[in-house]
Coordinates of C-alpha atoms in Angstrom, one line a residue:
Chain A
M4 CA 58.5 104.8 94.4
S5 CA 55.2 105.3 92.3
L6 CA 55.1 106.6 89.2
R7 CA 53.4 109.7 90.4
D8 CA 56.2 109.8 92.7
W9 CA 59.0 109.3 89.9
F10 CA 57.6 111.8 88.2
A11 CA 57.4 114.5 90.9
E12 CA 60.6 113.7 91.6
K13 CA 62.3 114.2 88.4
R14 CA 60.6 117.7 88.4
N15 CA 62.0 119.1 92.0
I16 CA 65.3 117.8 90.7
K17 CA 64.6 119.6 87.0
K18 CA 63.7 122.8 89.4
L19 CA 66.8 122.8 91.5
D20 CA 68.5 122.7 88.1
A21 CA 66.8 125.7 87.2
D22 CA 67.2 127.5 90.7
A23 CA 70.9 127.0 89.6
V24 CA 71.4 128.2 86.4
N25 CA 69.2 131.3 87.3
S26 CA 71.0 132.4 90.5
K27 CA 73.4 135.1 89.9
L28 CA 76.0 133.1 91.5
T29 CA 79.0 132.4 89.6
D30 CA 80.9 129.0 88.9
K31 CA 82.6 128.5 91.4
E32 CA 80.4 129.7 94.4
L33 CA 78.3 127.0 92.5
G34 CA 80.4 124.5 92.5
E35 CA 81.1 125.2 96.3
L36 CA 77.7 125.1 97.7
W37 CA 76.6 121.8 95.1
I38 CA 77.9 118.7 94.0
H39 CA 77.2 116.0 91.1
C40 CA 76.6 112.9 91.7
F41 CA 78.7 110.7 88.9
S42 CA 76.6 107.3 89.2
C43 CA 73.2 108.8 88.6
G44 CA 73.9 112.4 87.2
V45 CA 71.7 114.7 89.9
N46 CA 73.1 117.6 91.8
I47 CA 73.1 117.4 95.3
T48 CA 73.7 120.4 97.7
K49 CA 77.1 119.8 99.4
K50 CA 75.4 120.2 103.1
E51 CA 73.2 117.1 101.9
W52 CA 75.9 115.2 100.7
R53 CA 78.1 115.8 103.6
T54 CA 75.9 114.7 106.5
N55 CA 74.9 111.9 104.1
L56 CA 78.3 111.1 104.8
R57 CA 79.5 111.8 100.9
V58 CA 77.2 109.4 99.8
C59 CA 74.7 109.9 97.2
P60 CA 71.1 110.0 98.6
K61 CA 69.3 109.1 95.4
C62 CA 71.4 106.6 94.1
N63 CA 73.6 105.3 97.0
F64 CA 76.9 106.2 95.4
H65 CA 79.6 105.8 97.7
F66 CA 82.1 109.0 96.8
R67 CA 85.8 108.1 97.5
I68 CA 86.8 110.2 100.5
G69 CA 89.7 110.9 102.1
V70 CA 91.7 110.8 106.0
S71 CA 89.9 114.1 107.2
D72 CA 86.3 112.7 105.9
R73 CA 86.2 109.4 107.4
L74 CA 87.7 110.4 110.8
E75 CA 84.6 113.1 111.1
H76 CA 83.0 109.9 109.5
L77 CA 84.2 107.4 112.5
L78 CA 84.4 110.6 115.5
A79 CA 80.6 111.3 115.1
D80 CA 80.6 111.0 119.3
D81 CA 81.2 113.8 121.3
T82 CA 82.8 111.5 123.5
D83 CA 84.7 110.1 120.3
W84 CA 89.1 111.4 119.5
F85 CA 91.5 110.7 117.6
S86 CA 95.0 111.7 118.3
E87 CA 97.7 111.1 115.9
I88 CA 101.2 109.6 116.0
D89 CA 104.2 110.4 114.0
E90 CA 102.3 112.9 112.1
T91 CA 105.9 114.8 110.9
M92 CA 107.2 111.8 108.8
T93 CA 108.2 112.2 105.1
S94 CA 110.0 110.2 102.8
A95 CA 113.6 110.5 102.2
N96 CA 113.9 110.3 98.1
P97 CA 116.6 106.9 98.8
L98 CA 116.2 106.6 95.4
D99 CA 116.7 110.2 94.1
F100 CA 113.8 109.1 91.6
E101 CA 112.9 111.6 88.8
D102 CA 110.7 110.2 85.6
T103 CA 109.1 113.0 83.4
Q104 CA 109.0 114.9 86.9
K105 CA 111.2 114.8 89.8
Y106 CA 109.7 112.6 92.8
T107 CA 110.7 115.5 95.1
D108 CA 108.1 117.6 93.4
R109 CA 105.8 115.2 92.6
K110 CA 105.4 115.1 96.3
K111 CA 105.5 118.9 97.1
E112 CA 102.5 118.8 94.4
A113 CA 100.4 115.9 96.5
D114 CA 101.3 117.9 99.9
K115 CA 99.6 120.8 98.7
K116 CA 97.1 118.9 97.1
S117 CA 95.8 116.5 100.2
G118 CA 97.2 119.0 102.7
L119 CA 99.2 115.6 104.3
K120 CA 102.7 114.6 104.8
D121 CA 101.8 111.4 103.4
A122 CA 99.1 108.4 101.9
I123 CA 98.7 107.5 105.6
V124 CA 97.5 109.1 109.1
T125 CA 98.1 106.7 112.1
G126 CA 96.7 107.2 115.7
V127 CA 95.3 106.0 118.4
A128 CA 91.2 106.8 118.9
S129 CA 88.4 106.3 121.3
I130 CA 85.5 105.3 119.2
G131 CA 82.1 104.5 120.7
G132 CA 83.7 103.8 124.2
E133 CA 86.2 101.4 122.7
S134 CA 89.9 101.9 121.7
L135 CA 91.8 101.3 119.2
A136 CA 94.8 102.2 117.0
L137 CA 93.6 103.5 113.7
A138 CA 95.2 103.9 110.6
I139 CA 93.9 106.1 107.2
M140 CA 95.0 106.0 104.0
D141 CA 94.1 108.7 101.7
F142 CA 94.4 108.0 97.8
S143 CA 94.4 111.0 96.9
Y144 CA 98.1 111.5 98.1
M145 CA 100.1 110.0 94.9
G146 CA 97.3 106.9 94.3
G147 CA 97.5 106.2 97.8
S148 CA 100.4 104.7 97.3
M149 CA 102.6 102.5 99.9
G150 CA 106.4 103.5 100.5
S151 CA 108.2 104.3 103.2
V152 CA 106.2 106.5 105.1
V153 CA 103.3 104.2 104.6
G154 CA 104.8 101.4 105.6
E155 CA 106.5 102.6 108.5
K156 CA 103.5 104.2 109.9
I157 CA 101.7 101.1 110.0
T158 CA 104.3 99.2 111.3
R159 CA 104.9 101.8 114.4
L160 CA 101.0 101.8 114.7
T161 CA 101.2 97.7 115.2
E162 CA 103.7 98.1 117.4
R163 CA 101.6 100.8 119.4
A164 CA 99.0 98.9 119.6
L165 CA 101.0 95.8 120.8
T166 CA 102.5 98.1 123.8
D167 CA 99.1 98.8 124.4
R168 CA 96.9 95.8 124.2
L169 CA 94.9 97.4 121.3
P170 CA 93.0 96.6 118.3
L171 CA 94.1 97.6 115.0
V172 CA 91.9 99.1 112.2
L173 CA 93.0 99.9 109.2
F174 CA 91.5 101.6 106.5
S175 CA 93.3 101.0 102.8
A176 CA 92.7 102.8 99.6
S177 CA 95.5 102.4 97.8
G178 CA 97.1 102.1 93.9
G179 CA 99.9 99.6 95.2
A180 CA 103.7 100.1 95.8
R181 CA 104.7 103.2 95.3
M182 CA 107.6 103.1 92.3
Q183 CA 109.1 105.9 92.8
E184 CA 110.7 104.6 96.2
G185 CA 111.4 101.2 94.2
T186 CA 112.3 98.1 96.5
F187 CA 111.9 100.0 99.1
S188 CA 108.5 100.5 99.1
L189 CA 108.5 96.8 97.9
M190 CA 110.1 95.8 101.1
Q191 CA 107.4 97.5 103.0
M192 CA 105.3 94.5 102.4
V193 CA 107.4 92.3 104.2
K194 CA 108.0 94.8 106.9
T195 CA 104.1 95.4 107.5
G196 CA 103.2 91.4 107.2
S197 CA 105.6 90.8 109.6
V198 CA 104.7 93.0 112.4
L199 CA 101.2 92.1 111.2
G200 CA 102.6 88.2 112.5
K201 CA 103.3 89.6 115.4
L202 CA 100.0 91.4 116.6
H203 CA 98.4 88.1 115.4
E204 CA 100.9 85.6 117.9
A205 CA 100.1 88.0 120.2
G206 CA 96.2 87.5 119.5
L207 CA 95.4 90.7 118.7
L208 CA 92.0 92.1 116.3
Y209 CA 92.9 93.3 113.3
I210 CA 90.1 94.7 111.1
S211 CA 91.1 95.4 107.8
I212 CA 88.4 97.9 106.0
L213 CA 89.7 98.0 101.8
T214 CA 87.8 101.1 100.8
E215 CA 87.9 102.1 96.9
P216 CA 90.5 101.2 95.4
T217 CA 92.5 99.2 96.7
F218 CA 95.2 97.0 94.4
G219 CA 98.9 96.0 94.2
G220 CA 101.5 95.6 96.7
V221 CA 98.6 96.9 99.9
T222 CA 96.1 94.2 98.6
A223 CA 99.1 91.5 99.2
S224 CA 100.3 92.6 102.3
Y225 CA 98.2 94.0 105.6
G226 CA 95.1 94.9 103.1
M227 CA 94.2 91.1 103.2
L228 CA 95.5 90.0 106.4
G229 CA 92.9 91.0 108.6
D230 CA 91.4 88.7 110.8
I231 CA 88.2 90.2 109.5
I232 CA 88.2 92.0 106.1
I233 CA 85.4 94.2 105.2
A234 CA 84.8 95.9 102.1
E235 CA 83.3 99.0 101.6
K236 CA 80.5 99.4 99.2
G237 CA 81.2 99.9 95.8
S238 CA 85.0 99.9 96.6
R239 CA 87.3 98.2 93.7
I240 CA 89.8 95.7 94.9
G241 CA 92.4 93.7 93.4
F242 CA 95.8 92.7 93.0
A243 CA 96.5 93.3 88.9
G244 CA 94.8 95.8 87.6
R245 CA 92.3 95.0 85.7
R246 CA 93.4 96.7 82.7
V247 CA 96.5 94.6 82.6
I248 CA 94.6 91.2 83.2
E249 CA 92.6 92.0 80.0
Q250 CA 96.3 92.4 78.0
T251 CA 97.4 89.4 79.4
I252 CA 94.3 86.5 78.8
R253 CA 93.5 88.8 76.2
Q254 CA 89.5 88.7 76.8
K255 CA 87.0 91.2 78.3
L256 CA 86.0 91.1 82.0
P257 CA 82.9 90.7 83.2
A258 CA 81.3 94.3 84.3
D259 CA 81.8 93.5 88.3
F260 CA 85.6 92.0 87.9
Q261 CA 87.1 93.3 91.1
T262 CA 84.5 95.0 92.6
A263 CA 83.6 94.5 96.4
N264 CA 80.5 91.9 96.0
Y265 CA 82.7 90.4 93.3
L266 CA 85.2 89.7 96.0
L267 CA 82.3 89.1 98.6
K268 CA 80.8 86.3 95.9
Y269 CA 84.7 84.6 95.7
G270 CA 84.9 84.0 99.2
Q271 CA 88.0 87.2 99.8
V272 CA 85.9 89.4 102.4
D273 CA 83.8 88.6 105.3
Q274 CA 81.5 91.7 104.4
V275 CA 80.6 94.6 101.9
I276 CA 79.3 96.9 104.5
E277 CA 77.5 100.6 103.4
R278 CA 79.4 103.5 104.6
S279 CA 76.3 104.8 107.6
A280 CA 76.7 100.9 109.1
L281 CA 80.2 101.1 108.8
R282 CA 80.9 102.6 112.4
S283 CA 78.5 100.9 114.6
M284 CA 79.9 97.4 113.1
L285 CA 83.7 98.2 113.9
I286 CA 82.3 99.5 117.4
D287 CA 80.1 96.1 117.5
L288 CA 83.0 94.0 116.3
I289 CA 85.8 95.1 118.9
R290 CA 83.5 94.8 121.4
L291 CA 82.8 91.4 120.8
H292 CA 85.9 90.2 120.6
R293 CA 86.9 91.7 123.7
V294 CA 84.2 90.4 125.8
A295 CA 85.1 87.5 124.6
S296 CA 88.2 87.6 125.8
G297 CA 87.5 89.4 129.1
M298 CA 88.8 92.5 128.8
E299 CA 87.7 95.9 129.5
P300 CA 88.8 98.5 127.0
T301 CA 92.2 100.0 127.9
P302 CA 92.2 103.3 129.0
L303 CA 93.6 105.7 126.9
A304 CA 94.2 109.4 126.6
P305 CA 94.2 111.4 124.0
E306 CA 98.1 113.0 123.7
K307 CA 98.6 116.4 121.6
G308 CA 96.7 117.4 118.6
K309 CA 93.5 115.0 119.6
K310 CA 90.9 115.7 117.1
Q311 CA 87.4 115.6 118.9
G312 CA 84.3 114.3 117.9
N313 CA 82.0 116.4 116.7
G314 CA 78.0 115.2 117.9
S315 CA 76.2 113.0 115.6
S316 CA 75.5 115.5 112.7
P317 CA 79.0 116.3 110.9
S318 CA 79.2 119.8 110.4
G319 CA 81.9 119.4 107.8
K320 CA 84.8 121.3 109.3
A321 CA 88.4 119.7 108.6
L322 CA 89.2 117.7 111.5
V323 CA 92.9 117.5 110.0
Chain B
M28 CA 126.5 74.1 76.3
A29 CA 128.5 74.7 73.1
K30 CA 129.9 78.0 72.6
S31 CA 128.1 78.4 69.2
D32 CA 124.9 77.2 70.4
I33 CA 124.7 80.7 72.8
Q34 CA 122.6 83.0 71.4
P35 CA 123.9 86.5 71.7
L36 CA 122.0 89.1 72.7
E37 CA 121.9 92.9 70.6
F38 CA 124.7 94.6 72.3
E39 CA 127.1 91.6 72.4
K40 CA 127.5 91.7 68.2
P41 CA 130.0 94.1 67.3
L42 CA 132.2 92.4 69.6
L43 CA 131.1 89.0 68.6
A44 CA 131.9 90.2 64.9
M45 CA 135.4 91.4 66.4
E46 CA 136.0 88.1 67.4
S47 CA 135.1 86.0 64.7
K48 CA 137.4 88.3 62.2
I49 CA 139.8 87.2 64.4
E50 CA 139.4 83.8 63.7
E51 CA 138.6 84.4 59.9
L52 CA 142.6 85.9 60.1
V53 CA 143.7 82.8 61.6
T54 CA 142.5 80.9 59.3
M55 CA 143.5 82.4 56.5
S56 CA 146.9 83.2 57.3
K57 CA 147.0 78.8 58.2
T58 CA 145.8 78.6 54.3
M59 CA 147.6 81.2 52.8
N60 CA 150.8 80.2 54.8
V61 CA 151.0 84.0 55.6
D62 CA 152.9 85.3 59.3
L63 CA 150.1 86.9 60.8
D64 CA 150.8 86.2 64.4
D65 CA 151.5 90.0 65.4
E66 CA 148.4 91.0 64.0
V67 CA 146.5 89.0 65.7
K68 CA 147.6 89.5 69.3
R69 CA 147.1 92.7 68.4
L70 CA 143.8 92.2 67.8
R71 CA 143.1 89.2 70.4
A72 CA 144.2 92.3 73.1
Q73 CA 142.0 94.8 71.5
A74 CA 138.7 92.5 71.4
K75 CA 139.6 91.2 74.9
G76 CA 139.9 94.8 76.4
V77 CA 136.4 95.8 74.2
K78 CA 134.7 92.8 76.3
K79 CA 136.1 93.9 79.4
K80 CA 135.0 97.2 79.1
L81 CA 131.4 96.4 77.5
Y82 CA 130.5 93.4 80.4
T83 CA 131.8 96.2 83.6
N84 CA 129.6 99.1 81.9
L85 CA 126.9 97.3 81.3
S86 CA 123.4 99.9 81.6
A87 CA 120.5 98.5 83.7
A88 CA 118.8 97.1 80.3
E89 CA 121.2 95.2 79.0
R90 CA 121.8 93.7 82.5
L91 CA 118.5 93.3 82.2
Q92 CA 118.6 91.3 78.7
I93 CA 121.2 88.7 80.2
A94 CA 118.6 88.5 82.9
R95 CA 116.2 87.1 80.8
H96 CA 118.3 85.2 78.4
P97 CA 116.2 82.2 77.1
Q98 CA 119.0 80.5 77.7
R99 CA 120.0 81.4 81.4
P100 CA 119.9 78.5 83.6
N101 CA 116.5 78.0 85.2
F102 CA 115.8 76.5 88.5
L103 CA 115.7 73.1 87.9
E104 CA 118.8 73.4 85.9
I105 CA 120.4 75.0 89.2
V106 CA 118.4 72.2 91.2
K107 CA 120.1 69.2 89.3
M108 CA 123.7 71.3 89.2
I109 CA 123.5 71.3 93.7
S110 CA 122.2 68.7 94.1
P111 CA 122.6 66.4 91.5
D112 CA 121.7 62.6 93.2
T113 CA 118.9 63.8 95.0
W114 CA 115.6 65.7 94.3
I115 CA 112.6 64.9 95.7
E116 CA 109.5 66.7 94.2
F117 CA 106.7 67.9 96.4
H118 CA 103.2 68.0 94.7
G119 CA 100.5 70.4 95.2
D120 CA 98.3 72.8 97.7
R121 CA 96.3 69.5 99.1
A122 CA 93.0 72.1 98.0
G123 CA 92.9 70.5 94.2
Y124 CA 95.4 71.9 92.3
D125 CA 99.6 71.8 91.6
D126 CA 100.8 74.8 89.9
R127 CA 103.9 74.5 88.0
A128 CA 105.2 77.8 88.1
I129 CA 106.4 77.3 91.6
I130 CA 107.9 73.6 92.2
G131 CA 109.2 72.7 95.3
G132 CA 111.2 69.6 96.9
L133 CA 113.9 67.6 98.6
I134 CA 117.2 67.9 97.9
E135 CA 121.0 67.5 99.5
L136 CA 123.4 69.9 99.5
N137 CA 126.6 68.4 100.1
G138 CA 125.0 66.3 102.8
Q139 CA 122.7 68.4 104.2
P140 CA 118.8 68.1 103.6
A141 CA 117.7 71.2 102.3
M142 CA 113.9 72.2 101.3
I143 CA 114.2 74.2 97.8
V144 CA 111.3 75.9 96.5
G145 CA 111.2 77.9 93.6
T146 CA 109.5 79.7 90.3
Q147 CA 110.6 77.9 87.0
K148 CA 110.8 79.3 84.1
G149 CA 111.0 77.1 81.4
R150 CA 113.0 76.3 78.3
G151 CA 111.5 77.1 75.0
M152 CA 108.0 77.8 73.9
K153 CA 106.1 74.2 75.2
E154 CA 107.9 74.2 78.8
N155 CA 107.4 77.8 79.1
L156 CA 103.4 77.3 78.8
H157 CA 104.2 74.4 81.2
H158 CA 105.2 76.6 83.7
N159 CA 103.4 79.6 82.7
F160 CA 106.4 81.3 82.1
G161 CA 107.4 81.7 85.9
M162 CA 103.9 83.4 86.7
A163 CA 102.7 81.6 89.8
N164 CA 98.7 81.5 90.9
P165 CA 97.6 81.8 94.3
E166 CA 98.1 77.8 94.8
G167 CA 101.6 77.8 93.7
Y168 CA 102.2 80.2 96.8
R169 CA 99.8 78.0 99.1
K170 CA 101.8 75.0 97.7
A171 CA 105.0 76.5 98.9
L172 CA 103.9 77.7 102.4
R173 CA 102.8 74.3 102.9
L174 CA 106.0 72.9 102.0
F175 CA 107.7 75.6 104.4
Q176 CA 105.5 74.4 106.9
H177 CA 106.7 70.9 106.8
A178 CA 109.8 71.6 106.9
E179 CA 110.1 73.8 110.2
K180 CA 108.4 70.8 111.2
F181 CA 111.5 68.6 110.6
K182 CA 113.8 71.6 111.3
I183 CA 114.8 71.3 107.8
P184 CA 116.4 74.9 106.8
V185 CA 114.4 76.2 103.3
I186 CA 115.8 77.7 100.0
T187 CA 114.3 79.7 97.5
V188 CA 115.2 80.7 94.2
I189 CA 113.7 83.6 92.8
D190 CA 113.1 84.0 88.6
T191 CA 109.4 85.7 87.6
P192 CA 108.4 88.5 85.9
G193 CA 105.7 88.7 88.9
A194 CA 102.8 86.1 89.9
Y195 CA 100.1 85.5 87.1
P196 CA 97.7 88.5 86.0
G197 CA 94.7 86.4 85.4
M198 CA 91.2 86.3 86.2
D199 CA 91.6 82.8 88.2
G200 CA 94.0 84.4 90.3
E201 CA 91.6 87.1 91.2
Q202 CA 89.1 85.0 92.9
H203 CA 91.1 82.5 94.4
G204 CA 92.6 85.3 96.2
I205 CA 96.4 86.1 95.2
G206 CA 96.5 88.6 97.1
Q207 CA 95.9 87.0 99.9
A208 CA 97.8 84.3 99.1
I209 CA 101.4 86.4 98.6
A210 CA 100.3 88.1 102.0
F211 CA 99.7 84.9 104.3
N212 CA 103.0 83.5 102.9
I213 CA 105.0 86.9 103.8
R214 CA 103.4 87.2 107.3
E215 CA 103.5 83.1 107.8
M216 CA 107.8 82.9 106.5
A217 CA 108.4 86.0 108.7
R218 CA 107.3 83.9 111.5
L219 CA 108.8 80.4 110.2
R220 CA 111.8 78.7 112.9
I221 CA 113.9 77.4 110.8
P222 CA 116.7 78.9 108.2
V223 CA 115.7 80.6 105.3
V224 CA 117.6 81.5 102.5
S225 CA 116.4 83.3 99.3
L226 CA 118.2 83.3 96.1
V227 CA 117.6 85.5 92.9
I228 CA 119.0 84.0 89.4
G229 CA 116.9 85.8 87.4
E230 CA 114.3 88.4 87.7
A231 CA 112.5 89.1 91.1
S232 CA 109.6 91.1 90.3
S233 CA 106.8 92.8 92.8
G234 CA 104.8 90.7 95.0
G235 CA 105.0 87.2 92.9
A236 CA 109.0 87.3 94.7
L237 CA 107.7 88.2 97.7
G238 CA 105.5 85.6 98.1
I239 CA 108.3 82.9 98.6
G240 CA 111.4 85.8 99.3
V241 CA 111.2 86.6 103.3
A242 CA 114.8 85.2 103.9
N243 CA 117.0 85.4 106.7
H244 CA 119.8 85.9 103.9
I245 CA 118.8 87.3 100.5
Y246 CA 121.5 86.8 97.6
M247 CA 121.3 87.7 93.8
M248 CA 123.5 86.4 90.8
E249 CA 125.4 89.1 89.4
Y250 CA 122.7 90.3 86.3
A251 CA 119.9 89.4 88.4
L252 CA 117.2 92.0 89.5
Y253 CA 115.1 93.2 92.4
T254 CA 112.3 95.1 91.5
V255 CA 108.6 96.7 92.3
I256 CA 107.6 96.5 89.4
S257 CA 109.1 95.7 85.8
P258 CA 110.7 98.3 84.2
E259 CA 108.1 98.4 80.9
G260 CA 104.9 98.7 83.7
C261 CA 106.8 101.5 85.6
A262 CA 107.5 103.1 81.9
S263 CA 103.8 102.7 80.7
I264 CA 102.6 104.8 84.0
L265 CA 105.3 107.1 84.9
W266 CA 106.7 107.9 80.9
R267 CA 103.3 106.9 79.4
S268 CA 104.9 104.5 77.3
A269 CA 106.8 101.1 77.7
D270 CA 109.4 102.9 75.1
Y271 CA 110.9 104.3 78.0
A272 CA 111.7 100.5 79.7
A273 CA 115.5 101.2 79.4
Q274 CA 115.2 104.7 81.6
A275 CA 112.4 102.9 84.1
A276 CA 115.1 100.5 84.6
E277 CA 117.8 102.7 85.4
A278 CA 115.8 105.0 87.4
L279 CA 114.4 102.5 89.5
K280 CA 117.9 100.6 90.9
I281 CA 116.9 97.1 90.4
G282 CA 120.2 95.5 90.1
A283 CA 122.2 93.6 92.4
K284 CA 125.0 96.0 93.4
D285 CA 122.3 98.4 94.5
L286 CA 120.3 96.3 96.4
L287 CA 123.6 95.3 98.5
G288 CA 124.3 98.9 98.7
F289 CA 120.8 99.6 100.2
G290 CA 121.6 96.3 102.6
M291 CA 119.0 95.0 101.8
I292 CA 121.0 91.6 100.4
E293 CA 123.4 89.8 101.8
G294 CA 125.8 89.2 99.0
I295 CA 126.0 88.8 94.8
V296 CA 127.1 85.4 93.5
K297 CA 129.7 86.4 91.1
E298 CA 128.4 85.3 87.1
P299 CA 130.9 83.8 84.5
E300 CA 132.0 87.0 81.8
G301 CA 128.4 87.9 79.8
G302 CA 126.2 86.0 82.3
A303 CA 125.7 82.1 83.9
H304 CA 124.2 81.3 80.3
K305 CA 128.1 81.0 78.8
D306 CA 129.1 78.7 81.5
P307 CA 126.1 77.2 83.2
E308 CA 128.4 74.8 85.6
K309 CA 130.7 77.4 86.6
A310 CA 127.6 79.0 87.8
G311 CA 126.0 76.3 88.8
K312 CA 129.3 75.7 91.4
A313 CA 129.7 79.7 92.4
I314 CA 125.8 79.0 93.6
Q315 CA 126.3 75.9 95.5
K316 CA 128.8 77.6 97.3
T317 CA 127.1 80.6 98.6
L318 CA 124.3 78.7 99.3
L319 CA 125.9 76.1 101.7
Q320 CA 128.3 79.4 102.8
A321 CA 124.7 80.5 104.0
L322 CA 123.3 77.8 105.2
E323 CA 126.3 77.4 107.7
T324 CA 126.2 80.7 108.8
L325 CA 122.8 80.1 110.2
K326 CA 122.7 76.4 111.2
N327 CA 123.4 76.9 114.6
L328 CA 121.1 79.8 115.2
D329 CA 117.9 78.8 117.1
G330 CA 114.2 79.1 115.9
D331 CA 113.9 82.0 118.0
T332 CA 117.0 84.5 117.0
L333 CA 116.5 83.3 113.2
M334 CA 112.9 84.7 113.4
E335 CA 113.8 87.5 114.9
Q336 CA 117.1 88.2 112.8
R337 CA 114.5 87.6 109.8
Y338 CA 112.2 90.5 111.5
E339 CA 114.8 92.9 112.2
K340 CA 116.7 92.4 108.7
F341 CA 113.2 93.9 106.9
R342 CA 112.0 96.3 110.1
Q343 CA 115.2 98.6 109.4
I344 CA 114.0 99.1 105.5
G345 CA 112.6 102.4 104.7
A346 CA 113.5 105.6 104.3
I347 CA 112.0 108.7 106.1
Q348 CA 112.7 112.2 107.4
E349 CA 111.1 113.0 110.9
T350 CA 111.0 116.7 112.7
L351 CA 111.3 115.4 116.5
A352 CA 109.2 117.1 118.7

């Protein structure tokens, strides 16, 4: 970019801001139309931001996204679809847990805030002509924490993949195990880890995609068990939290510690990939492994509650 | 260990004061030649009652103190007690490192070979530094897996002994894939075609425990705990202060009885009153008996059955609700 262009662009951004200020819209209405990039500070129209897969068009900052946005990005073609399974499952609150707030109340808040029933949505899908078992975690539901529901849904989905001989693709986004379910959460690490052992033994493909952020018991179970492990650009991934490590070793950690690129540098992930390239890479990976084993895509028919793709330009309408 | 060498815990002090008062009375009656027998008898009965009440009504935080008692028998001390004649250690991950927080080797239990792998807390500061307070790095988990696979090859049953505050939260650990190492161990332990028995002797905290914890049978010492996160860590996140650790310990339901109630463990190893450190030898005998019984139960099962049974044990864990369509 030439200096002249840079100034022109700067002016442009200022002008947009000025337009926003001078308009008669309320703050709330403005907030619905515009989004502020935390990374570079520019304001982007929501429409442009959505079309760009919730990535800042100026600085390439990848915003953290939830299940509905992820599905919207993945189901980009008219022929793509996703069919949810186990959609009514909720936690039974095994410890009757209460800290400063009751677990049941925290869950109610999370339900309301996220529009979900727990921190994961699972189902079967057809993307780019490939059939797959698909799981997507959502950080907005209690920090994407893994309790009984997350563990059980992943286990059932993996069992489905085994029955139908499907590749499994799992998007992780989690602070780790859910404390409010105590050892019930902890043991989900074993439950998911061992069913993935069955998938491994059956010779089926598991692609683990680590997104912002993935930590703790999720990293130390299904997160790191992929035949292929991909980190989305800008994600922070690790086992222990940064602060805990700093307190333990009593030294400051480098700025890039536990970033996707840091993990790549230390050989922990196969690729760090931008959101815009993710869908086509997934399709390619599934296709290449399928062709190598001489298989056709498993014929799948969407069941009840199918979510259809909406063409190559995402409209932004909620899919879940 | 002589009784007087045992370090008392804070909540035991009133009881100890009472006991020493009684001793004083006994000495006094002797030296001054006064008959205080009735008085002493009454006080002794009273002290016994207090003691029983104290140890049967321990709070989660008090049990936690016993589980972390600096004199509690550690992994290698237990190895020595249950297999006094045989201990052949196998070192190293074969990829550049020998973690000292996870240790393993061959023992003999009543003439039967077993591969034993455990997290080691040291006795005293120097030993604890050497063993990194029982907090393993990825290399430790990879060494453990190497020993499990060796055991599988030669059909040797595996015993794992857990006493760890968790995997070590360090920079190297993250670089070398602590998450991957634990995850991989979980997956591969689930597929072992040999008996695997696990015993929690102190604290079993988080993924660091599970990395050697996927067993057919799990046993816990009476005062041991199994938890998703340390009560201190939980308190500082949910209560925003580690000062609430006692409340967190209670709320997390981490005791041996809790886990037995949840169906997550097979049994509890009774400890001497007040904890294993009060009478390590007695505790060692109880451990040996439990392990022998467990191995005996699993001995005649074939590899596939063992694997499937272990899988089912964990497959069932979870508390969910569903609306059936």
